[in-house]
Coordinates of C-alpha atoms and ligand atoms in Angstrom, one line a residue:
X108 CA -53.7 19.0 5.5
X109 CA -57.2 17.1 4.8
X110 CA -59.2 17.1 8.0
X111 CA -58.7 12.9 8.4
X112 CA -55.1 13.2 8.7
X113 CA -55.7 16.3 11.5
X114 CA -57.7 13.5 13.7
X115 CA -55.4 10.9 13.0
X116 CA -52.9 13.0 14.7
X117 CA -54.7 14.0 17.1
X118 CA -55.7 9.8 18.1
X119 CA -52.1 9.4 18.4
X120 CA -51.4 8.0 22.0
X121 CA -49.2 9.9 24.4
X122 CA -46.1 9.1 25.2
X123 CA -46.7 8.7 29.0
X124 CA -49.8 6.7 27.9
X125 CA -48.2 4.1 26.1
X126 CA -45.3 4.3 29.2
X127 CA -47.4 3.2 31.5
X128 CA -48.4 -0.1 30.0
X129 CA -45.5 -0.8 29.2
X130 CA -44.7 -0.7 32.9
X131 CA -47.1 -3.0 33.4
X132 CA -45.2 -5.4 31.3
X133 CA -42.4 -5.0 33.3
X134 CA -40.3 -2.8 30.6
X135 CA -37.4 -1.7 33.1
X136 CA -36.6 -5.7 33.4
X137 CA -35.5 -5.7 29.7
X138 CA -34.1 -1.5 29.5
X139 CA -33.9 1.6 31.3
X140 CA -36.0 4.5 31.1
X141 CA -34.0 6.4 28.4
X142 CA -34.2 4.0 25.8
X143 CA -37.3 2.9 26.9
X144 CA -38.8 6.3 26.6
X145 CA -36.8 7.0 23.3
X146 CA -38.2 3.7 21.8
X147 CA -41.5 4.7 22.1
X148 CA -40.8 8.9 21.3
X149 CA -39.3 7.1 17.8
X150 CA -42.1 4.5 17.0
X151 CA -44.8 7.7 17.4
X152 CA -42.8 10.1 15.8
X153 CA -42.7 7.5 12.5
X154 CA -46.2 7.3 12.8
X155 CA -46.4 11.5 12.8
X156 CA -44.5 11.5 9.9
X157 CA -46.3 9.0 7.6
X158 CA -49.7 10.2 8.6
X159 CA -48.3 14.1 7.3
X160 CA -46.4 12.4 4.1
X161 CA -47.8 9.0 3.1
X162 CA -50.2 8.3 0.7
X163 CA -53.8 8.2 2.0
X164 CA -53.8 4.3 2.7
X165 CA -51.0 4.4 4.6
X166 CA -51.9 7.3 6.4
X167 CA -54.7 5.6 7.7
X168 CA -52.6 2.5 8.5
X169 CA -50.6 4.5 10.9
X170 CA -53.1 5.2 12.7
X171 CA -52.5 3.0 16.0
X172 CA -53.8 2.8 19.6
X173 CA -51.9 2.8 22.8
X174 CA -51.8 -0.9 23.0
X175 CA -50.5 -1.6 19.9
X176 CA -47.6 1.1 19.4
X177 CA -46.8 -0.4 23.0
X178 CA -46.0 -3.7 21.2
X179 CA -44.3 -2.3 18.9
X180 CA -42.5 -0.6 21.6
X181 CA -41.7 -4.1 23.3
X182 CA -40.4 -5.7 20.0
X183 CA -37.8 -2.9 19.0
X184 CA -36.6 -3.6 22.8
X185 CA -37.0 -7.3 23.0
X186 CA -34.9 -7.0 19.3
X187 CA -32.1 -5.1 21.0
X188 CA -31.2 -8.9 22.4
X189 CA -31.0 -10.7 19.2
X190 CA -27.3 -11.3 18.1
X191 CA -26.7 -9.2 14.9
X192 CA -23.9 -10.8 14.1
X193 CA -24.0 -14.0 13.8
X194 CA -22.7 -17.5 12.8
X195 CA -23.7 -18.9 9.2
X196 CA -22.7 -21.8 7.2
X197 CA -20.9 -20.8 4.1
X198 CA -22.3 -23.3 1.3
X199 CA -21.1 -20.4 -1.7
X200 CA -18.1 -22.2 -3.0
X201 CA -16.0 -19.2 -2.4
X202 CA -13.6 -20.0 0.3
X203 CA -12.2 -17.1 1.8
X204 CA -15.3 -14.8 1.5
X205 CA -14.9 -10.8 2.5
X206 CA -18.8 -11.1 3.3
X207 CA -18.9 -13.7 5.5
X208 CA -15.7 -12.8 7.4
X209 CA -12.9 -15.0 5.3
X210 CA -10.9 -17.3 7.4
X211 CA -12.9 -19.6 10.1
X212 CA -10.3 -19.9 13.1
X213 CA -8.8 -23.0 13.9
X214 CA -9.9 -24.5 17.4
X215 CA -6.6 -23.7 19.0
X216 CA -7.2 -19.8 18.2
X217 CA -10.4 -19.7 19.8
X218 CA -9.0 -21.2 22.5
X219 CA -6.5 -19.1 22.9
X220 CA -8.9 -16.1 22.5
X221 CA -11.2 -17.1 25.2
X222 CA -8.1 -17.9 27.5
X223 CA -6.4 -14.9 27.1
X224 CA -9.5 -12.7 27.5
X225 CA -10.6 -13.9 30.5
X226 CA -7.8 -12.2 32.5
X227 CA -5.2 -10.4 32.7
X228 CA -2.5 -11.1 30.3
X229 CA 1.1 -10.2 29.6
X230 CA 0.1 -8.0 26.3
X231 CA 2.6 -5.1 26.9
X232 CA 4.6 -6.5 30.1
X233 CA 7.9 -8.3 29.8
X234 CA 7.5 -11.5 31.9
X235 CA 11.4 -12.2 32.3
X236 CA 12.6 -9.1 33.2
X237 CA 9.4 -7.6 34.5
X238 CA 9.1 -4.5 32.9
X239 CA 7.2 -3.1 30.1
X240 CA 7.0 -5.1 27.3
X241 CA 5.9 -4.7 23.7
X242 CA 2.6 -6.4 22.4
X243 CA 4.6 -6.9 19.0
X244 CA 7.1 -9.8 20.7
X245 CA 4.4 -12.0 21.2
X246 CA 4.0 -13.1 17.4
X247 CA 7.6 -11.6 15.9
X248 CA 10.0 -14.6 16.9
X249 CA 7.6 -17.1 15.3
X250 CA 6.6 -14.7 12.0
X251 CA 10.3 -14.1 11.5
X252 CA 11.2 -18.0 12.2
X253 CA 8.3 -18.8 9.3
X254 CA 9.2 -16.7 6.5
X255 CA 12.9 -15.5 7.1
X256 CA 12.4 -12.2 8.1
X257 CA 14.6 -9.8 9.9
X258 CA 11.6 -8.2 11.6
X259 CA 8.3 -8.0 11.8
X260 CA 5.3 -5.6 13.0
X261 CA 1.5 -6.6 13.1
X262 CA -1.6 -4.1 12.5
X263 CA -5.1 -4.2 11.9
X264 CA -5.5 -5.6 8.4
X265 CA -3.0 -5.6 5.6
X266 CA -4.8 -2.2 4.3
X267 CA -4.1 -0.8 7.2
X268 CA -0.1 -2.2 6.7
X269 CA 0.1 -0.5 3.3
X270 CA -1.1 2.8 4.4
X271 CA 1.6 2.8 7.4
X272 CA 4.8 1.5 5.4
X273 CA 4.0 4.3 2.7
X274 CA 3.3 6.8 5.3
X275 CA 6.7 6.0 7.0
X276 CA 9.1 5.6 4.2
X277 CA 7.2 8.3 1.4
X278 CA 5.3 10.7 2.9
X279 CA 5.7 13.8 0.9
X280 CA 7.7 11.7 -1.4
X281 CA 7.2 9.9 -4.4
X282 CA 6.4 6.6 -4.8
X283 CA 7.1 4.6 -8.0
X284 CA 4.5 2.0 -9.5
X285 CA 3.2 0.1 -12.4
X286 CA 0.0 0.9 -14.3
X287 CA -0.7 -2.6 -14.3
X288 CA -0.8 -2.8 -10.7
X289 CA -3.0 -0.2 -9.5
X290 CA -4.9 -2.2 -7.9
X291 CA -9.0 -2.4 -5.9
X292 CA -9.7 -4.8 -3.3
X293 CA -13.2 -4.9 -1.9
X294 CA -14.3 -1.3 -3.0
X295 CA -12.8 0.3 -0.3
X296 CA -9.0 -0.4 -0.9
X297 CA -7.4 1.2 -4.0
X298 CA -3.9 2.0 -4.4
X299 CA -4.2 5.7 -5.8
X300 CA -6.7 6.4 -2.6
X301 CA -4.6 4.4 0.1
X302 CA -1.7 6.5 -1.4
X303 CA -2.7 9.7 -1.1
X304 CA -4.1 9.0 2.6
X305 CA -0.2 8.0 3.1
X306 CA 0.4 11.6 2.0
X307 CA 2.8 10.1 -0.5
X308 CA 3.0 10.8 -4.1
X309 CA 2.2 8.1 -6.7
X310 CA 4.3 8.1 -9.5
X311 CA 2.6 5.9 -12.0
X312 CA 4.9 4.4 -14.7
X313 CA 4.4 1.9 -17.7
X314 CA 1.1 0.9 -19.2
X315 CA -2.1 -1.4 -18.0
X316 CA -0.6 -4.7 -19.5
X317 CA 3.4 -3.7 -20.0
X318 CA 6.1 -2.0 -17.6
X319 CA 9.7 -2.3 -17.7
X320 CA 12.5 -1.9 -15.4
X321 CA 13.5 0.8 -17.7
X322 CA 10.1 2.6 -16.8
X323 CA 10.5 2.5 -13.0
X324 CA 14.5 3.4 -13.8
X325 CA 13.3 6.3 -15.4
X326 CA 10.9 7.9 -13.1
X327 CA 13.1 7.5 -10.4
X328 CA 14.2 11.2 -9.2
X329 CA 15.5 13.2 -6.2
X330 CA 12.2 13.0 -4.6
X331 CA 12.0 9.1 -4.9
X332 CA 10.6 7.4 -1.6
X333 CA 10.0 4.1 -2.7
X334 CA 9.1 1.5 -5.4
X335 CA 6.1 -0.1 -4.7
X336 CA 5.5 -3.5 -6.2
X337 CA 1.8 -4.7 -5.6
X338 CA 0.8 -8.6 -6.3
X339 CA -2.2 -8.3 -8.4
X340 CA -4.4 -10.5 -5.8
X341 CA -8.0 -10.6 -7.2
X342 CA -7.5 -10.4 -11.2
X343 CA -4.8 -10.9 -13.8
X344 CA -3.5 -9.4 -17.2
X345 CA -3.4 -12.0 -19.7
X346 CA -2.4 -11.9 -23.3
X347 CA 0.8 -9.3 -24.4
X348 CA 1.9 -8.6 -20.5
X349 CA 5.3 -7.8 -19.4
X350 CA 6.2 -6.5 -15.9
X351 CA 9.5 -6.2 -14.4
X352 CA 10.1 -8.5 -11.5
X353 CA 10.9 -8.1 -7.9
X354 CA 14.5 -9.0 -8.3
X355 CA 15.2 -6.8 -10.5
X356 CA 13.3 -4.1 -9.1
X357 CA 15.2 -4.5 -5.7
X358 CA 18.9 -4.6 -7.7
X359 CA 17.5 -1.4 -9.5
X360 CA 16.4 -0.1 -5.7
X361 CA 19.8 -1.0 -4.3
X362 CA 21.7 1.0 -7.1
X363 CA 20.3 3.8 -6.3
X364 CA 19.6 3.7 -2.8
X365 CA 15.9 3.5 -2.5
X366 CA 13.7 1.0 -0.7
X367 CA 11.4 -1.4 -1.9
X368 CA 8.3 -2.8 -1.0
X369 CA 6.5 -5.9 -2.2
X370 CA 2.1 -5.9 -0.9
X371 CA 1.9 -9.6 -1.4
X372 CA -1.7 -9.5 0.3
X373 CA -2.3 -13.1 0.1
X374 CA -0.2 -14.2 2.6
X375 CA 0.9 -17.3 1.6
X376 CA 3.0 -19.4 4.0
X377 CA 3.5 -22.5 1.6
X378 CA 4.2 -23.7 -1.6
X379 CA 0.4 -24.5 -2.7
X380 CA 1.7 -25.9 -6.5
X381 CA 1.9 -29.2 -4.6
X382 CA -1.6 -29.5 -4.2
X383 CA -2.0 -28.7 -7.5
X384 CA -2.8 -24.8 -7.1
X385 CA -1.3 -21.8 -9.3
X386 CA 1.8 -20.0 -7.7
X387 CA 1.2 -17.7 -5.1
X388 CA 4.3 -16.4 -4.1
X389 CA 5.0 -17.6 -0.4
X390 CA 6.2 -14.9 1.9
X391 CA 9.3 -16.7 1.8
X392 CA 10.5 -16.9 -1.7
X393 CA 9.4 -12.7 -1.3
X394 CA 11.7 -12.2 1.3
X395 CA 14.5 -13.9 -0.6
X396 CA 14.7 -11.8 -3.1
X397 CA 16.3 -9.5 -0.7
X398 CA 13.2 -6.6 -1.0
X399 CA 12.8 -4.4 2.1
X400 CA 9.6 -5.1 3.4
X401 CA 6.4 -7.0 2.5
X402 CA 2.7 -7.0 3.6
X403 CA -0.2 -9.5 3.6
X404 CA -2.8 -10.0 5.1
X405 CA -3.5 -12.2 8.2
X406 CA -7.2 -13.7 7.0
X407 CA -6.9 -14.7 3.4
X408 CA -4.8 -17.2 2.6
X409 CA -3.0 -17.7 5.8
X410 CA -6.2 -18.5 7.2
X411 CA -5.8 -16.3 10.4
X412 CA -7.4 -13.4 12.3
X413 CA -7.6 -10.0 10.2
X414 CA -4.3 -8.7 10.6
X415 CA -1.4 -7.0 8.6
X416 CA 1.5 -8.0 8.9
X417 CA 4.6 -6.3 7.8
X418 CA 8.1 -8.3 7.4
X419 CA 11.3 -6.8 6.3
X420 CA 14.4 -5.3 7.3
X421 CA 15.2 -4.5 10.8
X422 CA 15.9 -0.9 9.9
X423 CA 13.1 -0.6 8.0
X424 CA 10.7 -2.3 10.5
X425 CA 12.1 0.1 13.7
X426 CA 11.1 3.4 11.6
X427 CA 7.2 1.9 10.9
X428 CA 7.4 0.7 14.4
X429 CA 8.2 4.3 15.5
X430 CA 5.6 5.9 13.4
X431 CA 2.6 7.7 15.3
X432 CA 0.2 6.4 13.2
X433 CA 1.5 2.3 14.1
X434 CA -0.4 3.4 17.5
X435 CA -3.5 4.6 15.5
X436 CA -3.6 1.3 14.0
X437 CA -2.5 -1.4 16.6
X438 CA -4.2 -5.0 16.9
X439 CA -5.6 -6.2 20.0
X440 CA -4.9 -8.8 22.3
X441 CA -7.2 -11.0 21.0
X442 CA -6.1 -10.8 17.5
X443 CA -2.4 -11.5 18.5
X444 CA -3.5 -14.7 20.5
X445 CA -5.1 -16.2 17.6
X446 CA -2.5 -15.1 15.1
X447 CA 0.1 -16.7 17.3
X448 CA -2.3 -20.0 17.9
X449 CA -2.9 -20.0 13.7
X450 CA 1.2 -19.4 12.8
X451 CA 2.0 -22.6 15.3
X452 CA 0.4 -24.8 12.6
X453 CA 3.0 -24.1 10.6
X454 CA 5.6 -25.4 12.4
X455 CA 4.6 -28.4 10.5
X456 CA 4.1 -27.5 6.9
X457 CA 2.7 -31.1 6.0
X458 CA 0.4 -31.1 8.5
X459 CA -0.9 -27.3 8.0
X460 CA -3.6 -28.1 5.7
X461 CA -5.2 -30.4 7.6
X462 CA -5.5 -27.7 10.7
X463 CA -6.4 -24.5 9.1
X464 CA -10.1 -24.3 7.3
X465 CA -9.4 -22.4 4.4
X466 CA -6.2 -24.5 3.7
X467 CA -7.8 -27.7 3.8
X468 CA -10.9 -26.3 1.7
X469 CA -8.4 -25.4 -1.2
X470 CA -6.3 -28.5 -1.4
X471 CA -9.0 -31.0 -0.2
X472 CA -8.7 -33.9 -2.8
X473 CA -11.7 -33.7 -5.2
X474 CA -12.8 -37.8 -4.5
X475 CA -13.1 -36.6 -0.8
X476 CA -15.4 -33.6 -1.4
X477 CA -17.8 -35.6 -3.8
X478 CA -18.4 -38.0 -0.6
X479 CA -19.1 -35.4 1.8
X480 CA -21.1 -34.5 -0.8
X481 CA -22.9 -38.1 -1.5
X482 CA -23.1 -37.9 2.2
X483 CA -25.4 -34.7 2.5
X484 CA -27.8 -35.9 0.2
X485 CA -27.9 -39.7 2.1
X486 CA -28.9 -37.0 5.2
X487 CA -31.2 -35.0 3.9
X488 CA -33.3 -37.9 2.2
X489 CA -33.0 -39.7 5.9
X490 CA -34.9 -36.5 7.0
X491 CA -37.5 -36.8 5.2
X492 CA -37.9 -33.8 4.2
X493 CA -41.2 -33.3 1.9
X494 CA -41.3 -32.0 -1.5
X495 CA -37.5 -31.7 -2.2
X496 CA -35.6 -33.3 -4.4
X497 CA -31.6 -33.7 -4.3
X498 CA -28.9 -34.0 -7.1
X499 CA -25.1 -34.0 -7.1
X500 CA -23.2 -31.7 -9.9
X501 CA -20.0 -31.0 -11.1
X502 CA -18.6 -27.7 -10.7
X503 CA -16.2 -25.0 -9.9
X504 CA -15.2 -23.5 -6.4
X505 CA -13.4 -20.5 -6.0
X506 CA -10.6 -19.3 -3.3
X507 CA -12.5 -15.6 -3.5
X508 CA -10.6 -12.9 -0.6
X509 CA -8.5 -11.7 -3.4
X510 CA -6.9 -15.0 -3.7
X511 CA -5.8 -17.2 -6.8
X512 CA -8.2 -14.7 -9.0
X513 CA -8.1 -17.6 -11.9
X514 CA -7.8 -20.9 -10.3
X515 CA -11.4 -23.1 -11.0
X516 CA -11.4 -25.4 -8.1
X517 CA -13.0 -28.5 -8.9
X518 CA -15.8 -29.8 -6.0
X519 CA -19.4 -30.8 -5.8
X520 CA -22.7 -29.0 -5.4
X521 CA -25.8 -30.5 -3.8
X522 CA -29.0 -29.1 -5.9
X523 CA -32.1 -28.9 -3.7
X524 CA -35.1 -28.4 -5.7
X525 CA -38.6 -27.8 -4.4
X526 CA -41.9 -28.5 -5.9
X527 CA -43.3 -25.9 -4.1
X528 CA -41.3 -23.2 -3.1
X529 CA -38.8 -21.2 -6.0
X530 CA -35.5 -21.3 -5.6
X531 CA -35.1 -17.4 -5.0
X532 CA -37.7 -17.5 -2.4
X533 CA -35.8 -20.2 -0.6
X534 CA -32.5 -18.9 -0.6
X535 CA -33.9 -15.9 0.8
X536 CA -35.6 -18.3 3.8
X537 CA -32.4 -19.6 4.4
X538 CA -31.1 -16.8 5.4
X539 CA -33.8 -16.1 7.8
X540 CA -33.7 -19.2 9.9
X541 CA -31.4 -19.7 13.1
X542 CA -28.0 -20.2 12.0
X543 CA -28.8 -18.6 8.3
X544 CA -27.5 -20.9 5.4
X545 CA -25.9 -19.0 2.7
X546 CA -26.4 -20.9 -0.8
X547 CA -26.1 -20.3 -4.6
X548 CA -29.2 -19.9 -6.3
X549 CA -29.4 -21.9 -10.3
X550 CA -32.1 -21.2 -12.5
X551 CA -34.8 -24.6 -10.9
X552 CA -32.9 -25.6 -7.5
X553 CA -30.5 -23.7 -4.7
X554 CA -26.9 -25.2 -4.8
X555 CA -24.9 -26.2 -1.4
X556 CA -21.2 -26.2 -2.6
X557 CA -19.4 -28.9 -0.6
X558 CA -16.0 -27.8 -0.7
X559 CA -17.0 -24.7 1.8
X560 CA -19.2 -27.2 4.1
X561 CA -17.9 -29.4 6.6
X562 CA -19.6 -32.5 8.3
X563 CA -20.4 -30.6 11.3
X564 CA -22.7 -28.1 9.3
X565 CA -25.0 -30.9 8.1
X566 CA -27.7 -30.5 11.0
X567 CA -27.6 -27.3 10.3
X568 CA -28.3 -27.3 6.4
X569 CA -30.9 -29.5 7.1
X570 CA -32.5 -27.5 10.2
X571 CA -32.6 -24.4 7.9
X572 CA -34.4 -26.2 5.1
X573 CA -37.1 -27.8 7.5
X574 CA -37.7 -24.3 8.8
X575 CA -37.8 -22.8 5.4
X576 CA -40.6 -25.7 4.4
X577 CA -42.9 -25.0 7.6
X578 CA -43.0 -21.1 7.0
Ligands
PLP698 C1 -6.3 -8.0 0.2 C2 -5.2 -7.1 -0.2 C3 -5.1 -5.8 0.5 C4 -6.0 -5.4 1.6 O1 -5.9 -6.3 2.7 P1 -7.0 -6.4 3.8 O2 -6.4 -7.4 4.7 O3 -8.2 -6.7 3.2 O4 -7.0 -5.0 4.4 C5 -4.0 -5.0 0.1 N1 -3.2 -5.4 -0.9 C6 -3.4 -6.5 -1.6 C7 -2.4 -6.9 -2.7 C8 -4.4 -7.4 -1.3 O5 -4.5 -8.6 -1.9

């Protein structure tokens, strides 16, 4: 090591020195010692380690006094009470979006959240006969009353729901399924992986774009668990397709005495071809084709908490519910008191859209969307905001969270265009500010898609962009 780099290590301030002012500052108001101490043993030991490795310019840029590694010290501390996870308006287009935590709740299922946190609550205790209860009870009455079900069981998220039904009915068993079908959602979830984590054994029949009932009647053998059918959520086979439906998949089940399972993951509650949508299969019309169980997903289209949520037979249902792993993967309270809040809405199937977000984002008439849209723009020039420039466009939304993969929902974009700033640079400064604002970026302007903004978000759209102007 060249002689410079030996004194700057030897400048670096001591621990107990850098410590002490930041006593002086009154550290132990903001942490304890530990992390205090810790803080600072980090911020020197970075500076160690890029005097040693970095090139010769940065070496000598590490090279900081008492004082100032002490305010580095106080920012990493002071940062520890910034929110990481935060509110943000959605202005993307896509509706139910993984990264930005799909469905907003509905005001009665924050309500309920903050009401039943507060206290104590009858999660696992029987209020009528007042013993233990089960935390299940809360949600099945209503869950079976809304899609038909015998039964039904709740977990964390629908991956979670697959993993456990497979587990129960196949484990060291094998469970048939189509080629066409082997499905990824969000990276993480693929069939063949989920399957094998079930300890079952995937029995793959057909072809990518074709499988008969004859191919599942084929495979099915002495070691047969289960036929899976999985609804192709985020993508479709077009062109020469053929796949065997559930009905006859469950008559081809019953002959032979072998349970099937439908992963709807959508979780669709009502017929959406009124408003003009594609056919999503409700949970409903799945039931009623007399398969065994079916799972979806509790924050995509049913515009809920994340949950999974398994319906089926009662038989069926008692043997997950029984499984060790259900304990492994069991929802919490507050989950259950929003779920229960969000299915209430459904109790009136006219009115649902207009209660739950992501509903009313999909079937929101296009007239009304190009208003709110007119509207924004009639804001933003009454702030008098400098140097921007606003247009209204035509385009496409999309339902995203492995929804209606191929539907192009009409709405209305805002395009903001700056004479000073690019449009990059200010999507990336829009994330940055407050409450961050999350845009599209076009090759001249940013784009604010209506369809995912509501009224209320305004002040904030226009907030971020004054913020983004004065950096
Ligand atoms: C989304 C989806 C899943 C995973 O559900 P999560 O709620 O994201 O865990 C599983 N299967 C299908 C068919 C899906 O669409």
């Amino acid at each position: 090591m060249d002689e410079d780099r030996k004194a700057l290590l030897k400048n670096l301030p001591k621990i107990d020195e850098i410590i002490l002012l930041l006593e002086k500052k009154d550290i132990y108001s903001l942490a304890p010692r530990e992390i205090v101490k810790e803080t600072c043993q980090k911020v020197v030991q970075r500076l160690r380690e890029n005097i040693v490795g970095a090139a010769q310019k940065e070496a000598m840029e590490s090279s900081l006094d008492a004082v100032s590694v002490a305010q580095v010290v106080e920012k990493l501390i002071k940062g520890l009470y910034h929110y990481r996870l935060r509110r943000v308006v959605n202005a993307t287009g896509v509706i139910l979006h993984t990264n930005l935590g799909r469905a907003p709740l509905c005001p009665e299922a924050l309500q309920r959240i903050v009401e039943v946190g507060r206290g104590y609550s009858n999660l696992e205790f029987d209020l009528t006969r007042g013993e233990r209860g089960h935390r299940y009870d809360h949600v099945r009455e209503i869950i079976c009353a809304l899609t038909g079900a015998e039964d039904a069981l709740i977990v964390n998220n629908n991956a979670a729901a697959v993993l456990l039904v497979l587990n129960t009915l196949a484990e060291r068993k094998e469970v048939i399924i189509s080629r066409g079908e082997l499905i990824e959602i969000g990276g993480e979830f693929r069939i063949p992986e989920i399957m094998q984590k079930s300890a079952a054994i995937m029995r793959e029949v057909g072809t990518t774009n074709c499988t008969r009932l004859g191919d599942y009647e084929k495979a099915i053998a002495a070691n047969t668990g289960l036929i899976l059918k999985v609804h192709t959520s985020n993508y479709r086979i077009v062109g020469f397709t053929e796949e065997a439906d559930i009905l006859s998949l469950v008559a081809l089940g019953k002959k032979h005495g072998i349970p099937v399972m439908d992963d709807l993951g959508s979780g669709c509650l009502i017929d959406l071809e009124q408003y003009g949508l594609q056919h999503e299969p409700p949970v409903r019309e799945a039931l009623a084709t007399g398969v065994d169980v079916v799972t979806f997903s509790g924050d995509k289209l049913l515009g809920g908490p994340q949950a999974g949520i398994i319906v089926g037979k009662q038989d069926i249902l008692e043997s997950v519910k029984r499984n060790p792993l259900n304990r492994a993967l069991r929802i919490d309270k507050f989950t259950l008191a929003a779920l229960e809040a969000t299915m209430m809405h459904y109790l009136n199937p006219d009115d649902v859209v207009n209660k739950l977000r992501p509903l009313q984002a999909l079937t929101e008439p296009i007239a009304v969307v190009k208003k709110r849209a007119a509207g924004l723009i009639s804001k933003l020039r009454k702030a008098k905001l400098t140097s921007l420039e606003y247009s209204l466009k035509e385009s496409f939304a999309a339902a995203g969270g492995g929804s209606l993969p191929t539907e192009k929902i009409p709405t209305f974009l805002v395009g903001i265009k700056s004479k000073k700033i690019k449009p990059s640079q200010m999507e990336a400064r829009l994330r940055q500010v407050e409450v961050p604002v999350i845009v599209r970026v076009d090759k001249e302007e940013i784009l604010i898609d209506l369809r995912t903004v509501i009224v209320d978000e305004f002040p904030l759209i226009i907030d971020g962009l004054r913020n983004c102007l004065t950096k």
